[in-house]
Short mmCIF file of C-alpha atoms and ligand atoms in Angstrom, two decimals:
data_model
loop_
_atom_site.label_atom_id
_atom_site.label_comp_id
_atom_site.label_asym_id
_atom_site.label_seq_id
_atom_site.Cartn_x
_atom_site.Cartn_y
_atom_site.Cartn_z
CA UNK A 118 0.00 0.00 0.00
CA UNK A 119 1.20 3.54 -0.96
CA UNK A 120 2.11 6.08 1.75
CA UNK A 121 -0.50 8.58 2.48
CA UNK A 122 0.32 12.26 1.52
CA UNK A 123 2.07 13.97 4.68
CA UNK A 124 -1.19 15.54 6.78
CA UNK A 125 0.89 19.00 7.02
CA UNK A 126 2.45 19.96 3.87
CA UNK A 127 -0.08 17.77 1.79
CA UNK A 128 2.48 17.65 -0.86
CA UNK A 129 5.36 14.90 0.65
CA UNK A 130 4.14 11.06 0.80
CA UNK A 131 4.27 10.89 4.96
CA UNK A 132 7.27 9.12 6.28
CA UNK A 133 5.90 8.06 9.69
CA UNK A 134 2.78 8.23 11.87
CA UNK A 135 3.27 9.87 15.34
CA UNK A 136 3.24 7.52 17.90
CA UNK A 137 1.39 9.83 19.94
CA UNK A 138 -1.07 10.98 17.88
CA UNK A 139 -1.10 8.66 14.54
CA UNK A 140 -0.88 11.54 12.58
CA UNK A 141 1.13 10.86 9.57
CA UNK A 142 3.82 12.98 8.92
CA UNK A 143 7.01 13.30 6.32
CA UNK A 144 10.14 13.94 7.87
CA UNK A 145 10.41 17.33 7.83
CA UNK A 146 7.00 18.01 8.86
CA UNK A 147 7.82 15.89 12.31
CA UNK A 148 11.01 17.59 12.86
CA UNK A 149 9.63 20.85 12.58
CA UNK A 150 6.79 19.59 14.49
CA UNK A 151 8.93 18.47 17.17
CA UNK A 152 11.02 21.35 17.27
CA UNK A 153 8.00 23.56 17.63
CA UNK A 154 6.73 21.00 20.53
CA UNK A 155 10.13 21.67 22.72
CA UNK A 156 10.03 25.45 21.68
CA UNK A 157 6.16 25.29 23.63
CA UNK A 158 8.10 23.30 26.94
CA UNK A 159 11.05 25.20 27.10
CA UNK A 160 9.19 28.38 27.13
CA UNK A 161 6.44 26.98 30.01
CA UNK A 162 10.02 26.14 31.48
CA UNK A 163 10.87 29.41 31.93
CA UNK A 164 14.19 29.73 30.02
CA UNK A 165 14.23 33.16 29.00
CA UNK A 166 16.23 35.69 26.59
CA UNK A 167 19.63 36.01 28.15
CA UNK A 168 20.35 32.64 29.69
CA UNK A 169 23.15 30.95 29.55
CA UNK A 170 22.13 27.56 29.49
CA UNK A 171 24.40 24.37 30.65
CA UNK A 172 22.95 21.87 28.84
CA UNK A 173 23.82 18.33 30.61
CA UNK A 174 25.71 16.25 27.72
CA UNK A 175 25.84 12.41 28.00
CA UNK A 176 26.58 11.60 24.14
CA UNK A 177 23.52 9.27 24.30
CA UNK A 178 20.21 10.01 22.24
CA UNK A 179 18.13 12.18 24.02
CA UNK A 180 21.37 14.88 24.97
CA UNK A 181 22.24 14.32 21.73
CA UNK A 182 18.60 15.81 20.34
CA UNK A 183 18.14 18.04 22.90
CA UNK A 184 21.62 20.30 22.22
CA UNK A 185 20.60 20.13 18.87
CA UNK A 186 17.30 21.58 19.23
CA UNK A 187 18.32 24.09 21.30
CA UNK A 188 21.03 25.02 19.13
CA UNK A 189 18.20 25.53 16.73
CA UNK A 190 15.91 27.55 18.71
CA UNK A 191 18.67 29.67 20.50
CA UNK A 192 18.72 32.21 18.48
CA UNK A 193 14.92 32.83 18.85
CA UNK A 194 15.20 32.24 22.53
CA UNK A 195 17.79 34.68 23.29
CA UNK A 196 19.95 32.08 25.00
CA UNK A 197 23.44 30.71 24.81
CA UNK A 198 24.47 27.46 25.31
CA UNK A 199 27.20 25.40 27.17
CA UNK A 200 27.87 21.87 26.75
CA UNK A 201 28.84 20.05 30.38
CA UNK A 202 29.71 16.69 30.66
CA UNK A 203 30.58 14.34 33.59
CA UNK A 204 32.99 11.65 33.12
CA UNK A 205 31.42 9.51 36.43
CA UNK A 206 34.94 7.16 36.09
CA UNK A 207 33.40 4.04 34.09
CA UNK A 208 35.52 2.13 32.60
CA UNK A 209 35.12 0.55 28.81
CA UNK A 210 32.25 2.94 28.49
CA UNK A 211 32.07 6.06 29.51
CA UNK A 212 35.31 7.15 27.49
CA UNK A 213 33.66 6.55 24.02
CA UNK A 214 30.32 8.46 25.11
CA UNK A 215 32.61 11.44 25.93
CA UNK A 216 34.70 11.02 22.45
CA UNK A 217 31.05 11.28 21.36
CA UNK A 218 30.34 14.42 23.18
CA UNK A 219 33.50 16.07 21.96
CA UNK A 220 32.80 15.14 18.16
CA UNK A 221 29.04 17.01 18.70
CA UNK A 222 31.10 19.83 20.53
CA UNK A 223 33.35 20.21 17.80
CA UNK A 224 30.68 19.92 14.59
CA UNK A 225 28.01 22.54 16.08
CA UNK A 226 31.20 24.57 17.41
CA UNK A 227 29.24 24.95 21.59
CA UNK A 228 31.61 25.28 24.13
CA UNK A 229 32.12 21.93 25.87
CA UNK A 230 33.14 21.10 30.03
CA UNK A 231 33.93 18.17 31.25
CA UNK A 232 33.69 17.68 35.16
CA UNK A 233 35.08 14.23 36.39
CA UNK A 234 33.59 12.42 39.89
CA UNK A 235 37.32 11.41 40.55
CA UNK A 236 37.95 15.13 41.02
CA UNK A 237 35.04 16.31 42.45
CA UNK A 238 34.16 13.55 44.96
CA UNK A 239 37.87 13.18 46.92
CA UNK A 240 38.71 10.66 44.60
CA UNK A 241 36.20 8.43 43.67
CA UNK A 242 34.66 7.21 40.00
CA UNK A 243 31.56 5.26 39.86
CA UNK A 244 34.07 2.02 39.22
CA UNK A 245 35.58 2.29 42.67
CA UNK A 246 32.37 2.71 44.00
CA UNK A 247 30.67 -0.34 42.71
CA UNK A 248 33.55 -2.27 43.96
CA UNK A 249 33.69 -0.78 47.39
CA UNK A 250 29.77 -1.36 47.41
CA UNK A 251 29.85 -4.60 46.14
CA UNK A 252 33.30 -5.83 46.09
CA UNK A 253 32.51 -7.44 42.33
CA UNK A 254 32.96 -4.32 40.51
CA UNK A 255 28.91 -4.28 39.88
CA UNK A 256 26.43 -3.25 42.22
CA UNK A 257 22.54 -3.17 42.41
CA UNK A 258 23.23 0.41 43.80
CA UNK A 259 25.60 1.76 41.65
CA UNK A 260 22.77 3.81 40.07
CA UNK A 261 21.35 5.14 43.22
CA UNK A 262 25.18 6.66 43.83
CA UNK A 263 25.53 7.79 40.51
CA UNK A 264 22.20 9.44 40.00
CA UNK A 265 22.97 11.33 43.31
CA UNK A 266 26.74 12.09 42.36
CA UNK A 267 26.03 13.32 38.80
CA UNK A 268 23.42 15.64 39.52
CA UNK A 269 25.69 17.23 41.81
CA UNK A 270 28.25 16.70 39.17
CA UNK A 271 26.31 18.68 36.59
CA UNK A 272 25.28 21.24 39.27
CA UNK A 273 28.86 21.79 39.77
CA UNK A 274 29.53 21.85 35.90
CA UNK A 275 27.02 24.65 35.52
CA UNK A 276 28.28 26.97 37.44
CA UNK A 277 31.76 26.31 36.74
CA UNK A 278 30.93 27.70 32.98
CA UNK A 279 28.41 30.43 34.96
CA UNK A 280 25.39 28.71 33.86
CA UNK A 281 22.25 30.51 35.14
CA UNK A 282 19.96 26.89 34.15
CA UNK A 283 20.55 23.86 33.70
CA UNK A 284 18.77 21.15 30.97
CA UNK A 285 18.51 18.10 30.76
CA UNK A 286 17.30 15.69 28.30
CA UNK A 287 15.10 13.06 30.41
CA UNK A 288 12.32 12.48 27.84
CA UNK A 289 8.50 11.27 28.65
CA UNK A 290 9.55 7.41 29.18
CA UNK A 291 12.38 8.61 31.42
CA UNK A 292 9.91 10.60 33.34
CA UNK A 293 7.00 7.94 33.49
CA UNK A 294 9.53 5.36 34.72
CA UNK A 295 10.52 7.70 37.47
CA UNK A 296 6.78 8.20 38.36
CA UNK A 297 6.42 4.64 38.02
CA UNK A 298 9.88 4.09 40.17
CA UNK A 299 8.65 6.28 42.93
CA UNK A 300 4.97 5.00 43.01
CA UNK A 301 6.65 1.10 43.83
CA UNK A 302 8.93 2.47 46.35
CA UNK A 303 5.69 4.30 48.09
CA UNK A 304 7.97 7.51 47.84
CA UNK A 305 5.00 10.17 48.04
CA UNK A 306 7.29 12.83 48.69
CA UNK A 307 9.10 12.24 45.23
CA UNK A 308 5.59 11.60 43.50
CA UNK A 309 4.34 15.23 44.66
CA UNK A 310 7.71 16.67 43.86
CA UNK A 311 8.02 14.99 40.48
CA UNK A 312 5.54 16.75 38.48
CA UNK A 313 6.50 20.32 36.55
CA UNK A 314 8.92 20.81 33.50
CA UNK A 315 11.42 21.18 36.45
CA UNK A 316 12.83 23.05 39.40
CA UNK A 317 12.94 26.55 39.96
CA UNK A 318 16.45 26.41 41.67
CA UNK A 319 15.58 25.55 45.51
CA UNK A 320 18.02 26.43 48.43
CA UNK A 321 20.45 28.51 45.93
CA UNK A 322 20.42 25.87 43.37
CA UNK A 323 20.27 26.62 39.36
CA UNK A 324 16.73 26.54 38.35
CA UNK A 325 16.82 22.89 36.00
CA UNK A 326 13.79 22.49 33.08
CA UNK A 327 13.78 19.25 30.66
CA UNK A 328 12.75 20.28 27.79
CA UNK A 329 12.23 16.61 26.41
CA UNK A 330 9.79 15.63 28.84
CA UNK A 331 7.02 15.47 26.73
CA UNK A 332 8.47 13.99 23.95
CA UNK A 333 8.75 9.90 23.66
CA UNK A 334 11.71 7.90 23.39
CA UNK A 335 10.12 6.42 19.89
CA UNK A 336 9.81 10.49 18.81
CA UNK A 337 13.32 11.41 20.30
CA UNK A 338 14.56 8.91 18.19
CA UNK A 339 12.56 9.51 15.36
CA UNK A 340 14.01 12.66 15.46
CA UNK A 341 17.28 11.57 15.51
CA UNK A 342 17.06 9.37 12.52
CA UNK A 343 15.54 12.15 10.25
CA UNK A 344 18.13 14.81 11.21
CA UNK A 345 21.10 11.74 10.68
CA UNK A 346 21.99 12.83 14.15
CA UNK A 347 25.27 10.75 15.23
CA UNK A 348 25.03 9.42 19.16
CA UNK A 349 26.58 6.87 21.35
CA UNK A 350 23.95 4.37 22.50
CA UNK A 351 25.97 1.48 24.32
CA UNK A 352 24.71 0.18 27.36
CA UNK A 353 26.32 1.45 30.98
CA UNK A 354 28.04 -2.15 32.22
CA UNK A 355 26.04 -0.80 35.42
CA UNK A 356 22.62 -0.27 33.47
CA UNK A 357 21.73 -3.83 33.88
CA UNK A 358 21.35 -4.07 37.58
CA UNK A 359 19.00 -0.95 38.15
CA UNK A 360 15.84 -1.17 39.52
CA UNK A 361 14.83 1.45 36.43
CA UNK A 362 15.03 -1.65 34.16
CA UNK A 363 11.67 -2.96 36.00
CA UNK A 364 10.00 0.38 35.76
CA UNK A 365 11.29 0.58 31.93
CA UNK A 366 9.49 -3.41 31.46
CA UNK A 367 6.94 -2.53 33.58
CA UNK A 368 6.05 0.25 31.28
CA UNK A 369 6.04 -1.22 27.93
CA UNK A 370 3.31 -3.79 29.68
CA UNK A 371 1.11 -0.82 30.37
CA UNK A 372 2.09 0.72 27.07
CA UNK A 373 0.86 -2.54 24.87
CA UNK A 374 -2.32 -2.09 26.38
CA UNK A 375 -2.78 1.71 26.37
CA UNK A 376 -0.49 3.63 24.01
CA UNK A 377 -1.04 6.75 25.89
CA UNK A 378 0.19 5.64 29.25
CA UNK A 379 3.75 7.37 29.07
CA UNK A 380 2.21 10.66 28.92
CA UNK A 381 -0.58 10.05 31.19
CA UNK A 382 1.78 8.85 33.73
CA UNK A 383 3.89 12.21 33.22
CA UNK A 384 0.87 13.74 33.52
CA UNK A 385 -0.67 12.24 36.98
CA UNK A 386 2.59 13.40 38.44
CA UNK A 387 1.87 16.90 37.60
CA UNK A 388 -1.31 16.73 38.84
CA UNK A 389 -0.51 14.82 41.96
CA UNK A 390 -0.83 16.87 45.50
CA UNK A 391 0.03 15.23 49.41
CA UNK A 392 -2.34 15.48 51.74
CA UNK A 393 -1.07 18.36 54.27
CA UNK A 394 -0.32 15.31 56.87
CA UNK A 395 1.93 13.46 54.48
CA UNK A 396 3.77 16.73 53.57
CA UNK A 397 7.51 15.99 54.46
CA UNK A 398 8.93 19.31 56.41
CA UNK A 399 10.39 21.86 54.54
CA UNK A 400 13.95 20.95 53.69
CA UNK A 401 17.19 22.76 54.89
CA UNK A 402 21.03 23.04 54.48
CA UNK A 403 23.36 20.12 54.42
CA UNK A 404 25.58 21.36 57.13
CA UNK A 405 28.66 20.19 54.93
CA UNK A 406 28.09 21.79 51.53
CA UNK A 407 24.92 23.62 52.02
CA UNK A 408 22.74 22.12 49.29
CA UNK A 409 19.35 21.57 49.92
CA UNK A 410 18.65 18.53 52.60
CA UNK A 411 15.79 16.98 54.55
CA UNK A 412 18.52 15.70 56.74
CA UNK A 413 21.75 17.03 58.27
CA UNK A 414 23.67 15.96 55.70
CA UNK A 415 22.11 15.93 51.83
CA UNK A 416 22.19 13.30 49.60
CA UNK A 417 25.40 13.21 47.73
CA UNK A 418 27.70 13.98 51.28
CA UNK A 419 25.75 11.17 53.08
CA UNK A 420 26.62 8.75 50.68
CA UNK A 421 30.24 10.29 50.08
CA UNK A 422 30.35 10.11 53.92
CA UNK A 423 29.30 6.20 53.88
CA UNK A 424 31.74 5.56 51.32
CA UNK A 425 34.82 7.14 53.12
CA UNK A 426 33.72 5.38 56.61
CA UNK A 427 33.78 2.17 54.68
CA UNK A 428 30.17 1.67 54.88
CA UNK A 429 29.06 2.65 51.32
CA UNK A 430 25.53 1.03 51.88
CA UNK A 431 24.58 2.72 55.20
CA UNK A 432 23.21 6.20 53.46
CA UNK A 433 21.35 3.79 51.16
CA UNK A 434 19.83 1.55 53.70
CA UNK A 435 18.78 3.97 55.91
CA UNK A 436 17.20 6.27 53.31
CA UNK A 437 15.71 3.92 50.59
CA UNK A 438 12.26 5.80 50.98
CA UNK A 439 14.17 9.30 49.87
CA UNK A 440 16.75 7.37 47.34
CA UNK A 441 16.50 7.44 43.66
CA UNK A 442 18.03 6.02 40.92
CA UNK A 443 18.09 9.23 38.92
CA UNK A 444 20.26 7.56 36.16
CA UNK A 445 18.86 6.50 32.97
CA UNK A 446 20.19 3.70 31.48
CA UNK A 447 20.73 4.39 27.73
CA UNK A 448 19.46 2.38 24.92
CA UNK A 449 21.70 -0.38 23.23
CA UNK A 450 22.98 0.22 19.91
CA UNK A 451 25.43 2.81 18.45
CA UNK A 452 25.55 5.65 16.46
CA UNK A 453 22.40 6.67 14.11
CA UNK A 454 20.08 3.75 16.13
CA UNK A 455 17.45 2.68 13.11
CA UNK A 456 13.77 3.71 13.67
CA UNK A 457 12.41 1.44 16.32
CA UNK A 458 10.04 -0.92 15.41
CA UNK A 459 6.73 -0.04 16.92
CA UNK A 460 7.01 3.56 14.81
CA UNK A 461 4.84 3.08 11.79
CA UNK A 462 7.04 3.92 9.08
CA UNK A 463 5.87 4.05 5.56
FE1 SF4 B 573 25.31 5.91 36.24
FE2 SF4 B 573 23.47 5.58 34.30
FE3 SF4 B 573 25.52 3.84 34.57
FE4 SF4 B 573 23.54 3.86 36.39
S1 SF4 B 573 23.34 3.31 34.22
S2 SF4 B 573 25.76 3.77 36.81
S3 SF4 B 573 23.06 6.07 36.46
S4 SF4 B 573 25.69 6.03 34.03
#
């Protein structure tokens, strides 16, 4: 069967149908489409005409798209960009995702940073923590460290290159795991915090938006396909142990059986309030770095703190409720990943 005519242009034969609305498209049409949609976040996001925006850069997919979007639209924002990357110490794969970074740095000519855990956290990279936490160089909580460590990492990044916001490029499945994550773990706190196209920069922090968070992983790739965007998509040797890999099956399950369940999960979490009882109190300042903290110490110096003492697994343990696995696993694959195989395609 012939493709239909592209519904926008009406002149192209469409290329695709949207996964989130069937609407078939040719390629330009989507990208322009999809541009526009991320124009509409990061707006509602609040980054505005004189920004200077630290854009967090992993080499995978969705960072990938995302500096390349905003490279697009930065001219009609008013914004500059900064590329910061954080080398968390991984061996065998972490080193090609940065030679990736540096090739995108280089071709769309955006200033590039690259902060390192080994010098930022007294010594140690994500390898000597998995061994120190699990003493076989893999760990079911390696991503519960390094989702803490690199979003201080980034923080740190940002304001090294005098970032006033930071992006990130969690897309919708990235978000609806998280939801998903923190609705199995009972974390309400998380769930009512969740919600929004970001932070607005809490206890002195820089305000963070995610500009991708409406957009699928099927659409983000998409996107990436049409534009011939070249991205490293190996699999962290950690990736495999996270509890987000349950979440990420879990989701697929729900997704079979409703299509629209990614965005209704993002969504729900925007929608979601706490009962003035289950409100947490208001959080203050770790009394070692002075980040924001609902304890003494805040997340990435209680774990830093375990790890020194020698018992990596105590900040954990005694936390879980508050912990999260903020990493995302990246997809499998390498550069230019074909279309995935649930996008209609004509
Ligand atoms: Fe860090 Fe992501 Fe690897 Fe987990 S999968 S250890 S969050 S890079």
């Amino acid at each position: 069967m012939p493709a239909p005519q592209c519904a926008s242009c009406h002149k192209a034969r469409a290329a695709l149908r949207r996964p989130c609305s069937g609407q078939a498209l040719c390629g330009t049409c989507f990208c322009a489409a999809f541009e526009a949609e991320v124009l509409h976040t990061v707006v509602a996001g609040r980054l505005l005409p004189g920004a200077v925006v630290a854009v967090g850069a992993s080499g995978g997919k969705d960072s990938t798209v995302l500096a390349h979007v905003l490279r697009e639209l930065a001219p009609r924002l008013g914004i500059s960009l900064q590329l910061v990357a954080v080398d968390e110490g991984i061996g065998g794969y972490r080193d090609a995702a940065l030679a990736a970074v540096r090739r995108q740095a280089a071709r769309w000519e955006l200033p590039l940073t690259v902060v390192a855990y080994e010098d930022l956290f007294g010594g140690w990279t994500m390898d000597a923590v998995a061994r120190s936490t699990a003493g076989s160089g893999r760990s079911r909580s390696c991503c519960t460290f390094c989702g803490v460590l690199r979003r201080r990492a980034l923080e740190e990044g940002a304001r090294l290159v005098g970032a006033t916001h930071v992006v990130t490029g969690h897309n919708a499945d990235d978000m609806a795991e998280t939801v998903l994550m923190n609705f199995l773990r009972g974390d309400a706190g998380r769930l009512a915090r969740g919600g929004g196209l970001g932070s607005p920069g809490e206890g002195g922090a820089l305000p963070r938006c995610r500009p991708l968070q409406l957009a699928s992983q099927k659409e983000v790739v998409l996107y990436a396909h049409f534009r011939r965007l070249d991205y490293f998509s190996e699999e962290c040797v950690y990736a495999p142990e996270a509890f987000r890999g349950h979440a990420r099956h879990l989701l697929k399950l729900l997704e079979a059986a409703r299509p629209s369940a990614v965005l209704d999960l993002v969504h729900s979490a925007e929608r979601l309030a706490l009962a003035p009882a289950a409100r947490p109190p208001p959080p203050g300042a770790c009394s070692r770095c002075g980040a924001l903290a609902s304890r003494a110490l805040c997340q990435a110096c209680a774990l830093l703190d375990g790890l020194d003492r020698g018992r990596p697994r105590l900040a954990i343990g005694k936390g879980r409720r508050g912990r999260d696995e903020g990493g995302t696993p990246r997809e499998p694959g390498r550069v230019r990943t074909p279309v995935p195989e649930a996008v209609p395609t004509f």
